[in-house]
Coordinates of C-alpha atoms and ligand atoms in Angstrom, one line a residue:
X1 CA 66.2 54.3 172.1
X2 CA 67.5 50.7 172.9
X3 CA 65.2 49.3 175.7
X4 CA 62.9 46.6 175.6
X5 CA 58.8 46.7 175.3
X6 CA 57.9 44.0 177.9
X7 CA 55.0 41.4 176.8
X8 CA 52.9 39.6 179.4
X9 CA 50.3 37.4 179.3
X10 CA 49.5 34.3 181.8
X11 CA 51.2 31.6 179.3
X12 CA 52.1 31.3 176.0
X13 CA 49.1 33.2 174.7
X14 CA 51.0 37.0 175.0
X15 CA 53.5 35.6 171.9
X16 CA 51.0 35.4 169.1
X17 CA 50.8 39.6 170.0
X18 CA 54.9 39.2 170.4
X19 CA 54.9 37.6 167.3
X20 CA 53.4 40.6 165.0
X21 CA 55.3 43.3 167.5
X22 CA 58.7 41.5 165.8
X23 CA 57.0 41.3 162.6
X24 CA 56.1 45.0 162.3
X25 CA 58.8 46.2 164.8
X26 CA 62.1 43.8 163.8
X27 CA 64.4 46.4 165.3
X28 CA 62.8 46.7 168.8
X29 CA 63.9 43.9 171.4
X30 CA 61.1 42.4 173.4
X31 CA 61.0 40.9 177.1
X32 CA 58.0 38.6 177.5
X33 CA 57.2 36.8 180.4
X34 CA 54.5 34.0 180.7
X35 CA 52.9 32.9 183.9
X36 CA 53.1 29.6 183.3
X37 CA 53.0 27.8 186.5
X38 CA 49.6 30.1 187.4
X39 CA 47.8 29.9 184.4
X40 CA 44.8 29.6 183.1
X41 CA 43.6 33.0 184.6
X42 CA 40.7 32.5 182.9
X43 CA 38.4 30.8 185.7
X44 CA 40.5 33.0 188.4
X45 CA 38.7 35.2 191.0
X46 CA 38.7 39.0 190.3
X47 CA 41.6 39.7 193.0
X48 CA 43.5 36.6 192.0
X49 CA 44.0 38.5 188.6
X50 CA 44.6 41.8 189.7
X51 CA 46.9 40.1 192.2
X52 CA 49.2 37.8 189.7
X53 CA 48.6 41.2 186.7
X54 CA 50.6 43.1 189.4
X55 CA 53.5 40.9 189.7
X56 CA 54.2 40.4 185.8
X57 CA 53.8 44.1 185.6
X58 CA 56.1 44.6 188.2
X59 CA 59.0 42.5 187.6
X60 CA 58.9 43.8 183.7
X61 CA 59.5 47.0 185.2
X62 CA 62.1 46.8 187.0
X63 CA 63.6 45.4 183.8
X64 CA 63.4 49.1 182.5
X65 CA 61.5 48.4 179.7
X66 CA 60.1 51.4 177.2
X67 CA 56.5 49.9 177.0
X68 CA 54.4 47.2 178.6
X69 CA 52.0 45.5 176.5
X70 CA 49.3 43.7 178.9
X71 CA 49.4 40.6 175.8
X72 CA 46.0 38.7 178.0
X73 CA 42.6 39.6 177.9
X74 CA 41.7 38.6 181.4
X75 CA 44.2 40.8 182.6
X76 CA 43.7 43.9 180.5
X77 CA 39.5 43.7 182.4
X78 CA 41.0 43.5 185.4
X79 CA 44.1 45.6 185.9
X80 CA 44.9 47.7 182.5
X81 CA 43.5 51.0 184.0
X82 CA 45.2 51.2 187.6
X83 CA 48.8 49.7 186.1
X84 CA 48.5 52.8 183.4
X85 CA 47.4 54.9 186.1
X86 CA 49.9 54.0 188.1
X87 CA 53.4 53.7 185.8
X88 CA 55.3 56.0 183.8
X89 CA 55.8 54.2 180.4
X90 CA 52.9 53.6 178.3
X91 CA 50.9 50.6 178.8
X92 CA 48.9 49.1 176.7
X93 CA 46.1 46.1 176.4
X94 CA 44.7 44.0 173.8
X95 CA 40.9 44.9 174.3
X96 CA 40.6 48.0 172.3
X97 CA 43.0 47.3 169.8
X98 CA 40.3 43.7 168.9
X99 CA 37.4 45.9 169.6
X100 CA 38.7 48.4 166.9
X101 CA 39.6 45.7 164.3
X102 CA 36.3 43.8 164.6
X103 CA 34.2 47.2 163.7
X104 CA 36.2 47.8 160.5
X105 CA 35.4 44.1 159.2
X106 CA 31.7 43.7 160.1
X107 CA 29.1 44.4 157.6
X108 CA 26.1 43.3 159.4
X109 CA 27.2 45.0 163.0
X110 CA 26.7 41.5 164.7
X111 CA 30.1 40.3 165.9
X112 CA 31.3 36.9 167.9
X113 CA 33.4 37.1 171.3
X114 CA 35.3 34.2 172.3
X115 CA 37.6 34.2 175.5
X116 CA 37.8 32.9 179.0
X117 CA 35.6 32.7 181.7
X118 CA 36.8 35.8 183.4
X119 CA 36.5 38.3 180.4
X120 CA 33.1 37.1 178.6
X121 CA 32.0 37.9 182.3
X122 CA 33.7 41.1 182.4
X123 CA 31.9 42.2 179.2
X124 CA 34.4 44.4 178.2
X125 CA 34.4 43.5 174.6
X126 CA 31.0 44.2 174.3
X127 CA 31.4 47.5 176.5
X128 CA 34.1 48.2 173.9
X129 CA 32.5 47.2 170.8
X130 CA 29.2 49.3 171.6
X131 CA 31.3 52.3 172.8
X132 CA 32.8 52.3 169.1
X133 CA 29.2 51.2 167.1
X134 CA 26.0 51.4 169.8
X135 CA 24.4 49.4 167.1
X136 CA 26.9 46.4 167.5
X137 CA 25.1 43.0 168.4
X138 CA 27.4 40.7 170.0
X139 CA 27.4 37.1 170.7
X140 CA 30.1 36.5 173.4
X141 CA 31.0 33.2 174.6
X142 CA 33.4 31.8 177.0
X143 CA 35.6 28.7 176.1
X144 CA 37.4 26.8 179.3
X145 CA 38.9 24.3 177.0
X146 CA 40.7 26.6 175.0
X147 CA 43.3 27.5 176.9
X148 CA 44.6 23.7 178.0
X149 CA 44.7 22.9 174.8
X150 CA 47.0 25.2 173.8
X151 CA 49.6 25.3 177.2
X152 CA 50.1 21.6 175.9
X153 CA 50.8 22.3 172.5
X154 CA 48.0 20.2 171.5
X155 CA 46.5 22.8 169.1
X156 CA 47.0 20.9 165.9
X157 CA 45.7 17.6 167.2
X158 CA 42.0 15.8 166.3
X159 CA 41.4 16.5 169.7
X160 CA 41.7 20.3 169.2
X161 CA 39.4 19.8 166.4
X162 CA 36.9 18.3 167.8
X163 CA 36.8 21.0 171.1
X164 CA 36.5 23.5 168.8
X165 CA 33.2 22.0 166.6
X166 CA 31.3 21.3 170.2
X167 CA 32.7 24.3 171.5
X168 CA 31.4 26.7 168.4
X169 CA 28.5 24.9 167.6
X170 CA 26.3 27.3 169.2
X171 CA 28.0 30.1 167.7
X172 CA 27.8 28.8 164.1
X173 CA 23.9 28.8 164.3
X174 CA 23.7 32.4 164.7
X175 CA 24.8 35.0 161.5
X176 CA 28.1 36.9 162.8
X177 CA 30.1 38.1 160.0
X178 CA 33.3 38.5 162.3
X179 CA 34.8 36.6 165.3
X180 CA 36.9 38.0 168.0
X181 CA 39.7 35.9 169.4
X182 CA 39.1 37.4 172.7
X183 CA 41.7 35.5 174.8
X184 CA 45.6 35.7 173.1
X185 CA 46.0 31.6 173.0
X186 CA 43.4 31.2 170.8
X187 CA 45.4 32.0 167.5
X188 CA 47.3 29.3 168.0
X189 CA 43.6 27.3 167.3
X190 CA 42.6 30.3 164.4
X191 CA 43.0 27.4 161.5
X192 CA 40.9 24.8 163.1
X193 CA 38.1 27.6 164.1
X194 CA 38.2 29.1 160.9
X195 CA 37.8 25.7 158.8
X196 CA 35.0 25.4 161.3
X197 CA 33.1 28.6 160.5
X198 CA 33.6 28.5 157.2
X199 CA 34.7 31.4 155.2
X200 CA 31.7 33.6 155.7
X201 CA 33.2 34.9 159.3
X202 CA 36.0 36.6 159.5
X203 CA 37.7 35.8 162.7
X204 CA 39.7 38.4 164.0
X205 CA 42.8 38.1 166.9
X206 CA 43.7 41.3 168.2
X207 CA 47.8 41.2 167.5
X208 CA 47.6 43.2 164.2
X209 CA 46.2 46.0 166.0
X210 CA 47.8 45.8 169.2
X211 CA 51.8 46.0 167.6
X212 CA 50.3 48.8 165.4
X213 CA 49.3 50.8 168.4
X214 CA 52.7 50.1 169.8
X215 CA 54.2 51.4 166.6
X216 CA 52.3 54.7 166.6
X217 CA 52.7 54.9 170.3
X218 CA 56.8 55.2 170.6
X219 CA 56.8 56.9 167.0
X220 CA 55.0 59.7 169.1
X221 CA 57.7 59.6 171.8
X222 CA 59.9 59.5 169.3
X223 CA 61.4 56.1 171.7
X224 CA 61.3 53.6 168.2
X225 CA 64.6 51.7 168.1
X226 CA 67.3 52.1 164.8
X227 CA 68.8 49.8 163.4
X228 CA 71.3 50.0 165.3
X229 CA 70.0 49.2 168.9
X230 CA 68.4 45.5 168.5
X231 CA 69.2 43.5 171.6
X232 CA 68.9 40.0 172.2
X233 CA 65.1 39.2 173.3
X234 CA 64.3 37.8 176.5
X235 CA 61.3 35.0 177.5
X236 CA 61.0 34.3 181.3
X237 CA 58.5 31.9 182.6
X238 CA 57.3 31.0 186.1
X239 CA 57.1 26.9 185.1
X240 CA 58.8 24.9 182.9
X241 CA 61.2 26.0 180.5
X242 CA 61.2 22.8 178.5
X243 CA 57.1 23.3 178.0
X244 CA 57.1 26.5 177.3
X245 CA 60.3 26.7 174.9
X246 CA 58.3 24.2 172.8
X247 CA 55.4 26.1 171.5
X248 CA 57.3 29.5 171.8
X249 CA 60.3 28.6 169.4
X250 CA 57.3 27.0 166.9
X251 CA 55.2 29.9 167.2
X252 CA 58.2 32.5 167.4
X253 CA 60.2 30.3 164.7
X254 CA 63.4 30.8 166.7
X255 CA 65.5 27.6 167.6
X256 CA 67.9 29.5 169.4
X257 CA 65.7 31.7 171.8
X258 CA 66.7 31.5 175.5
X259 CA 64.1 30.4 178.2
X260 CA 64.8 31.4 181.9
X261 CA 62.6 30.1 184.6
X262 CA 62.0 33.0 187.3
X263 CA 59.9 33.4 190.3
X264 CA 57.3 36.0 191.3
X265 CA 57.0 38.1 193.4
Ligands
DGL1 N1 45.6 34.8 177.1 C1 44.9 35.1 178.2 C2 43.7 35.6 177.9 O1 44.2 36.8 177.0 C3 44.3 34.1 179.2 C4 44.1 32.5 179.1 C5 44.0 32.2 181.1 O2 45.2 31.9 181.5 O3 43.1 32.4 180.8 O4 42.5 36.7 178.4

């Protein structure tokens, strides 16, 4: 079925999921929307996040997509269930896939969770982990300084290294053996996070498991593209296409990507 998969996030973070989807499903077309002009969502009130998430979802739905991925944990925690109920296409988020992945890896049932203020407050990961294994011990930590570093393209800088170390200091004193990157922006900081925490902690991002879920759903519905049905990916941002493009081209390894600026709603 030659329709595209819609992927949305508050900014460039969802590209970490888009990259996994295009790796695991190379015949699929992706329409990506980053609401960069209103990023970050993490510190915003729930009602505002809900409204913005709906506006993004409706924009992509109007592009005639066959499936929607809410590739933003903050938006998933607030609006996944209601959008899923309202739309007549499959809609998935990134929290259940991340939690499933962490449960697979942990040996001592002690898991750290990094996320935005909104995601950590929602306790969505703790609930998902406890549903899967009630004895899991969790260490949630909000990291409000991480998203601005990623959006500005500074995720490799010495400043980033310092902020990662300061933010994760308390977590390093715990006995977690697995850490969930519960924000889709954080995988861009993954090398620094792994370096700081050392090899005793398995760092998990939800992209891989989310892409697996997409594959299973489309296969079940008999809606996977054939080799000839791939179209050109489209990238939309509500912010500056120049700044979005700097991170997006490097991360997606696509120098010819076209980026269109749009207005929401
Ligand atoms: N990438 C988003 C997430 O997964 C949100 C970052 C933000 O806008 O604060 O939570």
